[in-house]
Every structure is written in C-alpha cells, then in structure tokens.
Amino acid sequence: MKVGIYGGTFDPVHRGHIDPVLAAVGQLGLAEAIYLPTARPPHKAGRPLAPARRRYEMVELAVAGEAHLRVSGFELREDGPAYTIETIEHFRGADPKVDLHLLLGTDSFLELHIFRRWRDIVSAVTFAVLGRSAAPLEPSPGSAAWVARTQGRVVEIDHPPVDVSSTEVRRYLSRGDRPPTGWVPEAVVDYALKHQLYS
Ligand code: ATP
C-alpha cells in the first residue's frame, strides 16, 4: 500500500499545502496522505510559531471532507525536534510492507542535505516533489537531492504551482484581514482570526 507522509509547520496551512497533495494522491495512487504538523521543526529556528495544537487543528479543518487526507499528531511532541527519519521509521514499524512516499515542496527537497541521516531517508522512501515554481527541478550535481534523483527515488508531481506561502498569509492575518479568496480554506481563516493566532 502506498502512503504519503507530509511534514511541515503549516503555520497556517494554505491551498499550496493541499492542491498539490491531492494531485500526488491521484498521480501516485496513494491510499492516503498523512499531514504531520511539527511542534519543533529541526530547520526553522528563530521565529515563534503558533501553538502546535492550533496548527494541528487548522490542518484538521483544511482536510475535513477530503477522503484521502488525514492528520497525525506524531510530530507534535515537544520534548525535542521532530526528525523525518524517525517519523519514517515509526510508520515503517507500524506496517513493514508500506510503500512510503515523502511529500515535500521543491525548496525542502533541495535542502535534503540538512535532514538528519538523509542517506537513510533516500533508502527508505520515494520523494514526491511538489513544485513551488515553474522552474525545472535542478539539484546541483553531487548534492543529496541529486543522489536521490540519480537513484531513481524521485517523482515530480504534475501540478501548476500554487503561489501562496504561509509567510504571506500571516501578513494578512496579523492585521486582522482575510487573505485573498482561494488562498486558505475559509474555516482555517475563521479559526486563525477567532483565536488571534497571528495578531
Ligand atoms: P513559509 O511560507 O512560512 O516558509 P512553508 O509553507 O514553506 O512556510 P511549511 O509549512 O513547513 O512551510 O511547508 C510544509 C511543506 O509544504 C514544505 O515541504 C514546503 O516546501 C511545502 N510547500 C509550502 N508551500 C507550498 C506551495 N505553495 N506549493 C508546494 N509546496 C509547498
């Protein structure tokens, strides 16, 4: 069974986190894609994040009604950073026959070298890369992303880029404004404004 796993801060979740994933589900025949909101991302020090439980609940609202999308709290633990390889080993342990696909945007994929034990990740999953721009995916020769591609572990999902980022969405919400229609599910906007997550 093919399963997608998709980690991120989702601060907040937006259409760029959803539409390309739905395309991946269809193109790869994933039984499900599992969102993993991360309490303490290893690579994003600095900016304070909205509380992890709130980010989790926004993802729940965003995927409600999508039959193949679900959310897991596995990366919500606060006792240390959530490393992708540990998440992979957890899901592999739960079902050794599972065919894991790691979903990630181009920017994250090109930074594969900063992931802890990236070679083990390359051996364990297929990378399903969600394009963030129309530019072709060009890992530099010798880089971790290049190694993954050379080993035939990479699939590029065919989907038009969704030009939305959490950073831009937060700009609107921090002023108490709604982002442009279509950027973020309305229930997520309502939730973020109600709980004043970014103001
Ligand atoms: P920020 O805008 O604050 O940098 P982000 O959306 O890049 O936030 P995360 O929520 O951690 O940060 O992203 C989770 C995953 O979603 C990452 O793999 C990222 O590359 C991917 N992603 C984010 N936005 C898009 C988009 N518009 N299209 C495709 N993938 C995306």
mmCIF file with all atom_site columns, C-alpha atoms and ligand atoms in Angstrom:
data_model
loop_
_atom_site.group_PDB
_atom_site.id
_atom_site.type_symbol
_atom_site.label_atom_id
_atom_site.label_alt_id
_atom_site.label_comp_id
_atom_site.label_asym_id
_atom_site.label_entity_id
_atom_site.label_seq_id
_atom_site.pdbx_PDB_ins_code
_atom_site.Cartn_x
_atom_site.Cartn_y
_atom_site.Cartn_z
_atom_site.occupancy
_atom_site.B_iso_or_equiv
_atom_site.pdbx_formal_charge
_atom_site.auth_seq_id
_atom_site.auth_comp_id
_atom_site.auth_asym_id
_atom_site.auth_atom_id
_atom_site.pdbx_PDB_model_num
ATOM   1   C CA  . MET A 1 1   ? 0.000   0.000  0.000   1.00 0.00 ? 1   MET A CA  1
ATOM   2   C CA  . LYS A 1 2   ? 1.337   3.432  -0.951  1.00 0.00 ? 2   LYS A CA  1
ATOM   3   C CA  . VAL A 1 3   ? 1.119   6.086  1.748   1.00 0.00 ? 3   VAL A CA  1
ATOM   4   C CA  . GLY A 1 4   ? 2.276   9.711  1.616   1.00 0.00 ? 4   GLY A CA  1
ATOM   5   C CA  . ILE A 1 5   ? 3.727   11.493 4.629   1.00 0.00 ? 5   ILE A CA  1
ATOM   6   C CA  . TYR A 1 6   ? 3.904   15.267 4.659   1.00 0.00 ? 6   TYR A CA  1
ATOM   7   C CA  . GLY A 1 7   ? 5.640   17.135 7.479   1.00 0.00 ? 7   GLY A CA  1
ATOM   8   C CA  . GLY A 1 8   ? 5.672   20.875 7.960   1.00 0.00 ? 8   GLY A CA  1
ATOM   9   C CA  . THR A 1 9   ? 4.927   23.728 10.278  1.00 0.00 ? 9   THR A CA  1
ATOM   10  C CA  . PHE A 1 10  ? 1.650   24.560 8.496   1.00 0.00 ? 10  PHE A CA  1
ATOM   11  C CA  . ASP A 1 11  ? 1.620   27.999 10.145  1.00 0.00 ? 11  ASP A CA  1
ATOM   12  C CA  . PRO A 1 12  ? -1.014  28.267 8.806   1.00 0.00 ? 12  PRO A CA  1
ATOM   13  C CA  . VAL A 1 13  ? -1.978  25.601 6.265   1.00 0.00 ? 13  VAL A CA  1
ATOM   14  C CA  . HIS A 1 14  ? -2.988  27.003 2.848   1.00 0.00 ? 14  HIS A CA  1
ATOM   15  C CA  . ARG A 1 15  ? -4.039  25.836 -0.649  1.00 0.00 ? 15  ARG A CA  1
ATOM   16  C CA  . GLY A 1 16  ? -0.397  25.290 -1.639  1.00 0.00 ? 16  GLY A CA  1
ATOM   17  C CA  . HIS A 1 17  ? -0.312  22.589 1.034   1.00 0.00 ? 17  HIS A CA  1
ATOM   18  C CA  . ILE A 1 18  ? -3.481  20.938 -0.243  1.00 0.00 ? 18  ILE A CA  1
ATOM   19  C CA  . ASP A 1 19  ? -3.995  21.080 -4.023  1.00 0.00 ? 19  ASP A CA  1
ATOM   20  C CA  . PRO A 1 20  ? -0.578  19.626 -4.986  1.00 0.00 ? 20  PRO A CA  1
ATOM   21  C CA  . VAL A 1 21  ? -1.068  16.872 -2.386  1.00 0.00 ? 21  VAL A CA  1
ATOM   22  C CA  . LEU A 1 22  ? -4.422  15.946 -3.902  1.00 0.00 ? 22  LEU A CA  1
ATOM   23  C CA  . ALA A 1 23  ? -2.645  15.756 -7.274  1.00 0.00 ? 23  ALA A CA  1
ATOM   24  C CA  . ALA A 1 24  ? 0.000   13.477 -5.720  1.00 0.00 ? 24  ALA A CA  1
ATOM   25  C CA  . VAL A 1 25  ? -2.690  11.201 -4.293  1.00 0.00 ? 25  VAL A CA  1
ATOM   26  C CA  . GLY A 1 26  ? -4.211  10.827 -7.765  1.00 0.00 ? 26  GLY A CA  1
ATOM   27  C CA  . GLN A 1 27  ? -0.970  10.510 -9.736  1.00 0.00 ? 27  GLN A CA  1
ATOM   28  C CA  . LEU A 1 28  ? 0.749   8.075  -7.373  1.00 0.00 ? 28  LEU A CA  1
ATOM   29  C CA  . GLY A 1 29  ? -2.347  6.151  -6.289  1.00 0.00 ? 29  GLY A CA  1
ATOM   30  C CA  . LEU A 1 30  ? -1.735  6.877  -2.592  1.00 0.00 ? 30  LEU A CA  1
ATOM   31  C CA  . ALA A 1 31  ? -4.170  5.201  -0.216  1.00 0.00 ? 31  ALA A CA  1
ATOM   32  C CA  . GLU A 1 32  ? -3.764  8.263  1.978   1.00 0.00 ? 32  GLU A CA  1
ATOM   33  C CA  . ALA A 1 33  ? -1.590  11.306 2.547   1.00 0.00 ? 33  ALA A CA  1
ATOM   34  C CA  . ILE A 1 34  ? -0.816  11.969 6.192   1.00 0.00 ? 34  ILE A CA  1
ATOM   35  C CA  . TYR A 1 35  ? -0.084  15.533 7.330   1.00 0.00 ? 35  TYR A CA  1
ATOM   36  C CA  . LEU A 1 36  ? 2.347   15.800 10.225  1.00 0.00 ? 36  LEU A CA  1
ATOM   37  C CA  . PRO A 1 37  ? 2.288   19.263 11.812  1.00 0.00 ? 37  PRO A CA  1
ATOM   38  C CA  . THR A 1 38  ? 5.594   19.589 13.608  1.00 0.00 ? 38  THR A CA  1
ATOM   39  C CA  . ALA A 1 39  ? 5.835   21.069 17.090  1.00 0.00 ? 39  ALA A CA  1
ATOM   40  C CA  . ARG A 1 40  ? 9.567   21.725 16.890  1.00 0.00 ? 40  ARG A CA  1
ATOM   41  C CA  . PRO A 1 41  ? 10.909  21.725 13.321  1.00 0.00 ? 41  PRO A CA  1
ATOM   42  C CA  . PRO A 1 42  ? 14.666  20.998 13.297  1.00 0.00 ? 42  PRO A CA  1
ATOM   43  C CA  . HIS A 1 43  ? 15.386  23.502 10.491  1.00 0.00 ? 43  HIS A CA  1
ATOM   44  C CA  . LYS A 1 44  ? 13.313  26.529 11.447  1.00 0.00 ? 44  LYS A CA  1
ATOM   45  C CA  . ALA A 1 45  ? 14.853  28.160 14.494  1.00 0.00 ? 45  ALA A CA  1
ATOM   46  C CA  . GLY A 1 46  ? 14.022  31.744 15.344  1.00 0.00 ? 46  GLY A CA  1
ATOM   47  C CA  . ARG A 1 47  ? 10.506  32.856 14.542  1.00 0.00 ? 47  ARG A CA  1
ATOM   48  C CA  . PRO A 1 48  ? 7.956   31.886 17.193  1.00 0.00 ? 48  PRO A CA  1
ATOM   49  C CA  . LEU A 1 49  ? 5.278   29.617 15.771  1.00 0.00 ? 49  LEU A CA  1
ATOM   50  C CA  . ALA A 1 50  ? 1.575   29.481 16.585  1.00 0.00 ? 50  ALA A CA  1
ATOM   51  C CA  . PRO A 1 51  ? 0.951   26.769 19.210  1.00 0.00 ? 51  PRO A CA  1
ATOM   52  C CA  . ALA A 1 52  ? 1.380   23.314 17.729  1.00 0.00 ? 52  ALA A CA  1
ATOM   53  C CA  . ARG A 1 53  ? -2.095  22.175 18.790  1.00 0.00 ? 53  ARG A CA  1
ATOM   54  C CA  . ARG A 1 54  ? -3.631  25.181 16.993  1.00 0.00 ? 54  ARG A CA  1
ATOM   55  C CA  . ARG A 1 55  ? -1.657  24.435 13.805  1.00 0.00 ? 55  ARG A CA  1
ATOM   56  C CA  . TYR A 1 56  ? -2.780  20.811 14.033  1.00 0.00 ? 56  TYR A CA  1
ATOM   57  C CA  . GLU A 1 57  ? -6.417  21.861 14.374  1.00 0.00 ? 57  GLU A CA  1
ATOM   58  C CA  . MET A 1 58  ? -6.149  24.138 11.344  1.00 0.00 ? 58  MET A CA  1
ATOM   59  C CA  . VAL A 1 59  ? -4.876  21.207 9.265   1.00 0.00 ? 59  VAL A CA  1
ATOM   60  C CA  . GLU A 1 60  ? -7.793  19.126 10.553  1.00 0.00 ? 60  GLU A CA  1
ATOM   61  C CA  . LEU A 1 61  ? -10.187 21.815 9.327   1.00 0.00 ? 61  LEU A CA  1
ATOM   62  C CA  . ALA A 1 62  ? -8.393  22.049 5.974   1.00 0.00 ? 62  ALA A CA  1
ATOM   63  C CA  . VAL A 1 63  ? -8.602  18.320 5.201   1.00 0.00 ? 63  VAL A CA  1
ATOM   64  C CA  . ALA A 1 64  ? -12.086 17.724 6.586   1.00 0.00 ? 64  ALA A CA  1
ATOM   65  C CA  . GLY A 1 65  ? -14.122 16.149 3.815   1.00 0.00 ? 65  GLY A CA  1
ATOM   66  C CA  . GLU A 1 66  ? -11.081 15.002 1.805   1.00 0.00 ? 66  GLU A CA  1
ATOM   67  C CA  . ALA A 1 67  ? -11.329 11.218 1.836   1.00 0.00 ? 67  ALA A CA  1
ATOM   68  C CA  . HIS A 1 68  ? -7.623  10.531 1.241   1.00 0.00 ? 68  HIS A CA  1
ATOM   69  C CA  . LEU A 1 69  ? -6.118  13.188 3.500   1.00 0.00 ? 69  LEU A CA  1
ATOM   70  C CA  . ARG A 1 70  ? -5.631  12.870 7.237   1.00 0.00 ? 70  ARG A CA  1
ATOM   71  C CA  . VAL A 1 71  ? -3.607  14.387 10.079  1.00 0.00 ? 71  VAL A CA  1
ATOM   72  C CA  . SER A 1 72  ? -1.328  12.667 12.559  1.00 0.00 ? 72  SER A CA  1
ATOM   73  C CA  . GLY A 1 73  ? -0.093  14.042 15.882  1.00 0.00 ? 73  GLY A CA  1
ATOM   74  C CA  . PHE A 1 74  ? 3.122   12.017 15.713  1.00 0.00 ? 74  PHE A CA  1
ATOM   75  C CA  . GLU A 1 75  ? 5.371   15.095 15.287  1.00 0.00 ? 75  GLU A CA  1
ATOM   76  C CA  . LEU A 1 76  ? 3.553   17.117 17.950  1.00 0.00 ? 76  LEU A CA  1
ATOM   77  C CA  . ARG A 1 77  ? 5.803   16.014 20.777  1.00 0.00 ? 77  ARG A CA  1
ATOM   78  C CA  . GLU A 1 78  ? 7.565   18.923 22.465  1.00 0.00 ? 78  GLU A CA  1
ATOM   79  C CA  . ASP A 1 79  ? 10.497  17.069 24.033  1.00 0.00 ? 79  ASP A CA  1
ATOM   80  C CA  . GLY A 1 80  ? 12.828  17.559 21.065  1.00 0.00 ? 80  GLY A CA  1
ATOM   81  C CA  . PRO A 1 81  ? 12.927  18.324 17.349  1.00 0.00 ? 81  PRO A CA  1
ATOM   82  C CA  . ALA A 1 82  ? 10.940  16.031 15.058  1.00 0.00 ? 82  ALA A CA  1
ATOM   83  C CA  . TYR A 1 83  ? 13.350  14.324 12.687  1.00 0.00 ? 83  TYR A CA  1
ATOM   84  C CA  . THR A 1 84  ? 11.884  12.999 9.447   1.00 0.00 ? 84  THR A CA  1
ATOM   85  C CA  . ILE A 1 85  ? 13.835  9.746  9.632   1.00 0.00 ? 85  ILE A CA  1
ATOM   86  C CA  . GLU A 1 86  ? 12.209  8.957  12.994  1.00 0.00 ? 86  GLU A CA  1
ATOM   87  C CA  . THR A 1 87  ? 8.764   9.585  11.532  1.00 0.00 ? 87  THR A CA  1
ATOM   88  C CA  . ILE A 1 88  ? 9.606   7.289  8.620   1.00 0.00 ? 88  ILE A CA  1
ATOM   89  C CA  . GLU A 1 89  ? 10.806  4.566  10.999  1.00 0.00 ? 89  GLU A CA  1
ATOM   90  C CA  . HIS A 1 90  ? 7.624   4.927  13.042  1.00 0.00 ? 90  HIS A CA  1
ATOM   91  C CA  . PHE A 1 91  ? 5.335   4.416  10.044  1.00 0.00 ? 91  PHE A CA  1
ATOM   92  C CA  . ARG A 1 92  ? 7.525   1.654  8.657   1.00 0.00 ? 92  ARG A CA  1
ATOM   93  C CA  . GLY A 1 93  ? 7.439   -0.070 12.084  1.00 0.00 ? 93  GLY A CA  1
ATOM   94  C CA  . ALA A 1 94  ? 3.667   0.097  12.146  1.00 0.00 ? 94  ALA A CA  1
ATOM   95  C CA  . ASP A 1 95  ? 3.452   -1.614 8.721   1.00 0.00 ? 95  ASP A CA  1
ATOM   96  C CA  . PRO A 1 96  ? 6.708   -3.019 7.288   1.00 0.00 ? 96  PRO A CA  1
ATOM   97  C CA  . LYS A 1 97  ? 5.093   -3.536 3.879   1.00 0.00 ? 97  LYS A CA  1
ATOM   98  C CA  . VAL A 1 98  ? 4.028   0.094  3.467   1.00 0.00 ? 98  VAL A CA  1
ATOM   99  C CA  . ASP A 1 99  ? 5.449   1.885  0.396   1.00 0.00 ? 99  ASP A CA  1
ATOM   100 C CA  . LEU A 1 100 ? 6.233   5.297  1.886   1.00 0.00 ? 100 LEU A CA  1
ATOM   101 C CA  . HIS A 1 101 ? 6.291   8.446  -0.220  1.00 0.00 ? 101 HIS A CA  1
ATOM   102 C CA  . LEU A 1 102 ? 7.736   11.562 1.370   1.00 0.00 ? 102 LEU A CA  1
ATOM   103 C CA  . LEU A 1 103 ? 5.863   14.615 0.078   1.00 0.00 ? 103 LEU A CA  1
ATOM   104 C CA  . LEU A 1 104 ? 7.748   17.880 0.087   1.00 0.00 ? 104 LEU A CA  1
ATOM   105 C CA  . GLY A 1 105 ? 7.970   21.175 -1.753  1.00 0.00 ? 105 GLY A CA  1
ATOM   106 C CA  . THR A 1 106 ? 10.873  21.859 -4.104  1.00 0.00 ? 106 THR A CA  1
ATOM   107 C CA  . ASP A 1 107 ? 12.580  24.157 -1.589  1.00 0.00 ? 107 ASP A CA  1
ATOM   108 C CA  . SER A 1 108 ? 12.576  21.483 1.119   1.00 0.00 ? 108 SER A CA  1
ATOM   109 C CA  . PHE A 1 109 ? 13.691  18.752 -1.300  1.00 0.00 ? 109 PHE A CA  1
ATOM   110 C CA  . LEU A 1 110 ? 16.667  20.814 -2.480  1.00 0.00 ? 110 LEU A CA  1
ATOM   111 C CA  . GLU A 1 111 ? 17.711  21.098 1.192   1.00 0.00 ? 111 GLU A CA  1
ATOM   112 C CA  . LEU A 1 112 ? 17.738  17.346 1.687   1.00 0.00 ? 112 LEU A CA  1
ATOM   113 C CA  . HIS A 1 113 ? 21.392  17.510 2.785   1.00 0.00 ? 113 HIS A CA  1
ATOM   114 C CA  . ILE A 1 114 ? 20.358  19.199 6.060   1.00 0.00 ? 114 ILE A CA  1
ATOM   115 C CA  . PHE A 1 115 ? 17.996  16.372 7.021   1.00 0.00 ? 115 PHE A CA  1
ATOM   116 C CA  . ARG A 1 116 ? 19.412  14.111 9.733   1.00 0.00 ? 116 ARG A CA  1
ATOM   117 C CA  . ARG A 1 117 ? 20.508  10.739 8.227   1.00 0.00 ? 117 ARG A CA  1
ATOM   118 C CA  . TRP A 1 118 ? 19.451  11.804 4.740   1.00 0.00 ? 118 TRP A CA  1
ATOM   119 C CA  . ARG A 1 119 ? 21.039  8.714  3.164   1.00 0.00 ? 119 ARG A CA  1
ATOM   120 C CA  . ASP A 1 120 ? 18.760  6.506  5.277   1.00 0.00 ? 120 ASP A CA  1
ATOM   121 C CA  . ILE A 1 121 ? 15.806  8.619  4.131   1.00 0.00 ? 121 ILE A CA  1
ATOM   122 C CA  . VAL A 1 122 ? 16.831  8.080  0.489   1.00 0.00 ? 122 VAL A CA  1
ATOM   123 C CA  . SER A 1 123 ? 16.913  4.312  1.073   1.00 0.00 ? 123 SER A CA  1
ATOM   124 C CA  . ALA A 1 124 ? 13.546  4.270  2.816   1.00 0.00 ? 124 ALA A CA  1
ATOM   125 C CA  . VAL A 1 125 ? 11.174  6.376  0.713   1.00 0.00 ? 125 VAL A CA  1
ATOM   126 C CA  . THR A 1 126 ? 10.259  7.705  -2.695  1.00 0.00 ? 126 THR A CA  1
ATOM   127 C CA  . PHE A 1 127 ? 10.307  11.505 -2.795  1.00 0.00 ? 127 PHE A CA  1
ATOM   128 C CA  . ALA A 1 128 ? 7.184   13.093 -4.249  1.00 0.00 ? 128 ALA A CA  1
ATOM   129 C CA  . VAL A 1 129 ? 8.227   16.652 -5.043  1.00 0.00 ? 129 VAL A CA  1
ATOM   130 C CA  . LEU A 1 130 ? 5.546   19.349 -5.171  1.00 0.00 ? 130 LEU A CA  1
ATOM   131 C CA  . GLY A 1 131 ? 6.692   22.189 -7.432  1.00 0.00 ? 131 GLY A CA  1
ATOM   132 C CA  . ARG A 1 132 ? 6.628   25.688 -5.986  1.00 0.00 ? 132 ARG A CA  1
ATOM   133 C CA  . SER A 1 133 ? 7.509   27.383 -9.285  1.00 0.00 ? 133 SER A CA  1
ATOM   134 C CA  . ALA A 1 134 ? 7.510   26.576 -12.985 1.00 0.00 ? 134 ALA A CA  1
ATOM   135 C CA  . ALA A 1 135 ? 11.323  26.279 -12.941 1.00 0.00 ? 135 ALA A CA  1
ATOM   136 C CA  . PRO A 1 136 ? 12.633  22.773 -13.629 1.00 0.00 ? 136 PRO A CA  1
ATOM   137 C CA  . LEU A 1 137 ? 13.957  20.801 -10.680 1.00 0.00 ? 137 LEU A CA  1
ATOM   138 C CA  . GLU A 1 138 ? 17.736  21.018 -10.923 1.00 0.00 ? 138 GLU A CA  1
ATOM   139 C CA  . PRO A 1 139 ? 19.631  19.664 -7.919  1.00 0.00 ? 139 PRO A CA  1
ATOM   140 C CA  . SER A 1 140 ? 23.325  20.539 -8.017  1.00 0.00 ? 140 SER A CA  1
ATOM   141 C CA  . PRO A 1 141 ? 25.473  17.596 -9.048  1.00 0.00 ? 141 PRO A CA  1
ATOM   142 C CA  . GLY A 1 142 ? 26.686  15.673 -6.020  1.00 0.00 ? 142 GLY A CA  1
ATOM   143 C CA  . SER A 1 143 ? 24.046  17.134 -3.659  1.00 0.00 ? 143 SER A CA  1
ATOM   144 C CA  . ALA A 1 144 ? 21.780  14.930 -1.538  1.00 0.00 ? 144 ALA A CA  1
ATOM   145 C CA  . ALA A 1 145 ? 18.794  15.743 -3.771  1.00 0.00 ? 145 ALA A CA  1
ATOM   146 C CA  . TRP A 1 146 ? 20.880  14.828 -6.829  1.00 0.00 ? 146 TRP A CA  1
ATOM   147 C CA  . VAL A 1 147 ? 21.841  11.495 -5.216  1.00 0.00 ? 147 VAL A CA  1
ATOM   148 C CA  . ALA A 1 148 ? 18.162  10.738 -4.553  1.00 0.00 ? 148 ALA A CA  1
ATOM   149 C CA  . ARG A 1 149 ? 17.279  11.525 -8.147  1.00 0.00 ? 149 ARG A CA  1
ATOM   150 C CA  . THR A 1 150 ? 20.200  9.547  -9.575  1.00 0.00 ? 150 THR A CA  1
ATOM   151 C CA  . GLN A 1 151 ? 18.990  6.542  -7.583  1.00 0.00 ? 151 GLN A CA  1
ATOM   152 C CA  . GLY A 1 152 ? 15.551  6.844  -9.170  1.00 0.00 ? 152 GLY A CA  1
ATOM   153 C CA  . ARG A 1 153 ? 13.860  7.755  -5.880  1.00 0.00 ? 153 ARG A CA  1
ATOM   154 C CA  . VAL A 1 154 ? 12.175  10.974 -7.037  1.00 0.00 ? 154 VAL A CA  1
ATOM   155 C CA  . VAL A 1 155 ? 8.814   11.638 -8.658  1.00 0.00 ? 155 VAL A CA  1
ATOM   156 C CA  . GLU A 1 156 ? 7.824   15.161 -9.656  1.00 0.00 ? 156 GLU A CA  1
ATOM   157 C CA  . ILE A 1 157 ? 4.128   15.785 -9.203  1.00 0.00 ? 157 ILE A CA  1
ATOM   158 C CA  . ASP A 1 158 ? 2.481   17.392 -12.201 1.00 0.00 ? 158 ASP A CA  1
ATOM   159 C CA  . HIS A 1 159 ? 0.539   20.356 -10.835 1.00 0.00 ? 159 HIS A CA  1
ATOM   160 C CA  . PRO A 1 160 ? 0.575   24.070 -11.624 1.00 0.00 ? 160 PRO A CA  1
ATOM   161 C CA  . PRO A 1 161 ? 2.461   25.958 -8.904  1.00 0.00 ? 161 PRO A CA  1
ATOM   162 C CA  . VAL A 1 162 ? 0.275   27.483 -6.217  1.00 0.00 ? 162 VAL A CA  1
ATOM   163 C CA  . ASP A 1 163 ? 1.809   30.859 -5.488  1.00 0.00 ? 163 ASP A CA  1
ATOM   164 C CA  . VAL A 1 164 ? 0.869   31.094 -1.812  1.00 0.00 ? 164 VAL A CA  1
ATOM   165 C CA  . SER A 1 165 ? 3.126   30.957 1.246   1.00 0.00 ? 165 SER A CA  1
ATOM   166 C CA  . SER A 1 166 ? 2.373   30.874 4.953   1.00 0.00 ? 166 SER A CA  1
ATOM   167 C CA  . THR A 1 167 ? 4.533   33.977 5.340   1.00 0.00 ? 167 THR A CA  1
ATOM   168 C CA  . GLU A 1 168 ? 2.236   35.958 3.005   1.00 0.00 ? 168 GLU A CA  1
ATOM   169 C CA  . VAL A 1 169 ? -0.898  34.553 4.644   1.00 0.00 ? 169 VAL A CA  1
ATOM   170 C CA  . ARG A 1 170 ? 0.356   35.601 8.088   1.00 0.00 ? 170 ARG A CA  1
ATOM   171 C CA  . ARG A 1 171 ? 0.826   39.171 6.813   1.00 0.00 ? 171 ARG A CA  1
ATOM   172 C CA  . TYR A 1 172 ? -2.918  39.454 6.204   1.00 0.00 ? 172 TYR A CA  1
ATOM   173 C CA  . LEU A 1 173 ? -3.970  37.664 9.379   1.00 0.00 ? 173 LEU A CA  1
ATOM   174 C CA  . SER A 1 174 ? -1.628  39.740 11.565  1.00 0.00 ? 174 SER A CA  1
ATOM   175 C CA  . ARG A 1 175 ? -3.592  42.841 10.502  1.00 0.00 ? 175 ARG A CA  1
ATOM   176 C CA  . GLY A 1 176 ? -6.890  41.097 11.214  1.00 0.00 ? 176 GLY A CA  1
ATOM   177 C CA  . ASP A 1 177 ? -7.568  40.871 7.446   1.00 0.00 ? 177 ASP A CA  1
ATOM   178 C CA  . ARG A 1 178 ? -8.736  37.863 5.449   1.00 0.00 ? 178 ARG A CA  1
ATOM   179 C CA  . PRO A 1 179 ? -6.227  36.675 2.818   1.00 0.00 ? 179 PRO A CA  1
ATOM   180 C CA  . PRO A 1 180 ? -7.411  36.765 -0.828  1.00 0.00 ? 180 PRO A CA  1
ATOM   181 C CA  . THR A 1 181 ? -10.171 34.260 -1.592  1.00 0.00 ? 181 THR A CA  1
ATOM   182 C CA  . GLY A 1 182 ? -8.812  30.862 -2.530  1.00 0.00 ? 182 GLY A CA  1
ATOM   183 C CA  . TRP A 1 183 ? -5.528  31.159 -0.636  1.00 0.00 ? 183 TRP A CA  1
ATOM   184 C CA  . VAL A 1 184 ? -6.682  29.467 2.573   1.00 0.00 ? 184 VAL A CA  1
ATOM   185 C CA  . PRO A 1 185 ? -9.794  27.391 3.366   1.00 0.00 ? 185 PRO A CA  1
ATOM   186 C CA  . GLU A 1 186 ? -12.351 29.748 4.886   1.00 0.00 ? 186 GLU A CA  1
ATOM   187 C CA  . ALA A 1 187 ? -12.738 27.608 8.024   1.00 0.00 ? 187 ALA A CA  1
ATOM   188 C CA  . VAL A 1 188 ? -8.995  27.990 8.642   1.00 0.00 ? 188 VAL A CA  1
ATOM   189 C CA  . VAL A 1 189 ? -9.192  31.775 8.239   1.00 0.00 ? 189 VAL A CA  1
ATOM   190 C CA  . ASP A 1 190 ? -12.119 31.900 10.683  1.00 0.00 ? 190 ASP A CA  1
ATOM   191 C CA  . TYR A 1 191 ? -10.192 29.779 13.184  1.00 0.00 ? 191 TYR A CA  1
ATOM   192 C CA  . ALA A 1 192 ? -6.968  31.829 12.950  1.00 0.00 ? 192 ALA A CA  1
ATOM   193 C CA  . LEU A 1 193 ? -8.837  35.130 13.376  1.00 0.00 ? 193 LEU A CA  1
ATOM   194 C CA  . LYS A 1 194 ? -11.041 33.819 16.199  1.00 0.00 ? 194 LYS A CA  1
ATOM   195 C CA  . HIS A 1 195 ? -8.017  32.658 18.202  1.00 0.00 ? 195 HIS A CA  1
ATOM   196 C CA  . GLN A 1 196 ? -5.905  35.677 17.175  1.00 0.00 ? 196 GLN A CA  1
ATOM   197 C CA  . LEU A 1 197 ? -3.044  33.389 16.256  1.00 0.00 ? 197 LEU A CA  1
ATOM   198 C CA  . TYR A 1 198 ? -1.031  35.970 14.336  1.00 0.00 ? 198 TYR A CA  1
ATOM   199 C CA  . SER A 1 199 ? -2.065  39.314 15.833  1.00 0.00 ? 199 SER A CA  1
HETATM 200 P P1  . ATP B 2 .   ? 6.706   29.703 4.917   1.00 0.00 ? 1   ATP B P1  1
HETATM 201 O O1  . ATP B 2 .   ? 5.910   30.366 3.840   1.00 0.00 ? 1   ATP B O1  1
HETATM 202 O O2  . ATP B 2 .   ? 6.469   30.332 6.252   1.00 0.00 ? 1   ATP B O2  1
HETATM 203 O O3  . ATP B 2 .   ? 8.150   29.494 4.555   1.00 0.00 ? 1   ATP B O3  1
HETATM 204 P P2  . ATP B 2 .   ? 6.110   26.980 4.232   1.00 0.00 ? 1   ATP B P2  1
HETATM 205 O O4  . ATP B 2 .   ? 4.734   26.767 3.729   1.00 0.00 ? 1   ATP B O4  1
HETATM 206 O O5  . ATP B 2 .   ? 7.237   26.931 3.268   1.00 0.00 ? 1   ATP B O5  1
HETATM 207 O O6  . ATP B 2 .   ? 6.095   28.275 5.094   1.00 0.00 ? 1   ATP B O6  1
HETATM 208 P P3  . ATP B 2 .   ? 5.882   24.570 5.838   1.00 0.00 ? 1   ATP B P3  1
HETATM 209 O O7  . ATP B 2 .   ? 4.512   24.741 6.363   1.00 0.00 ? 1   ATP B O7  1
HETATM 210 O O8  . ATP B 2 .   ? 6.846   23.965 6.799   1.00 0.00 ? 1   ATP B O8  1
HETATM 211 O O9  . ATP B 2 .   ? 6.487   25.955 5.390   1.00 0.00 ? 1   ATP B O9  1
HETATM 212 O O10 . ATP B 2 .   ? 5.845   23.743 4.494   1.00 0.00 ? 1   ATP B O10 1
HETATM 213 C C1  . ATP B 2 .   ? 5.491   22.373 4.507   1.00 0.00 ? 1   ATP B C1  1
HETATM 214 C C2  . ATP B 2 .   ? 5.832   21.786 3.166   1.00 0.00 ? 1   ATP B C2  1
HETATM 215 O O11 . ATP B 2 .   ? 4.989   22.349 2.169   1.00 0.00 ? 1   ATP B O11 1
HETATM 216 C C3  . ATP B 2 .   ? 7.271   22.037 2.701   1.00 0.00 ? 1   ATP B C3  1
HETATM 217 O O12 . ATP B 2 .   ? 7.761   20.849 2.109   1.00 0.00 ? 1   ATP B O12 1
HETATM 218 C C4  . ATP B 2 .   ? 7.109   23.146 1.675   1.00 0.00 ? 1   ATP B C4  1
HETATM 219 O O13 . ATP B 2 .   ? 8.137   23.111 0.704   1.00 0.00 ? 1   ATP B O13 1
HETATM 220 C C5  . ATP B 2 .   ? 5.753   22.783 1.068   1.00 0.00 ? 1   ATP B C5  1
HETATM 221 N N1  . ATP B 2 .   ? 5.048   23.930 0.483   1.00 0.00 ? 1   ATP B N1  1
HETATM 222 C C6  . ATP B 2 .   ? 4.741   25.078 1.096   1.00 0.00 ? 1   ATP B C6  1
HETATM 223 N N2  . ATP B 2 .   ? 4.077   25.916 0.284   1.00 0.00 ? 1   ATP B N2  1
HETATM 224 C C7  . ATP B 2 .   ? 3.946   25.265 -0.901  1.00 0.00 ? 1   ATP B C7  1
HETATM 225 C C8  . ATP B 2 .   ? 3.366   25.611 -2.185  1.00 0.00 ? 1   ATP B C8  1
HETATM 226 N N3  . ATP B 2 .   ? 2.793   26.798 -2.393  1.00 0.00 ? 1   ATP B N3  1
HETATM 227 N N4  . ATP B 2 .   ? 3.416   24.666 -3.158  1.00 0.00 ? 1   ATP B N4  1
HETATM 228 C C9  . ATP B 2 .   ? 4.020   23.462 -2.948  1.00 0.00 ? 1   ATP B C9  1
HETATM 229 N N5  . ATP B 2 .   ? 4.590   23.096 -1.773  1.00 0.00 ? 1   ATP B N5  1
HETATM 230 C C10 . ATP B 2 .   ? 4.569   23.977 -0.770  1.00 0.00 ? 1   ATP B C10 1
#
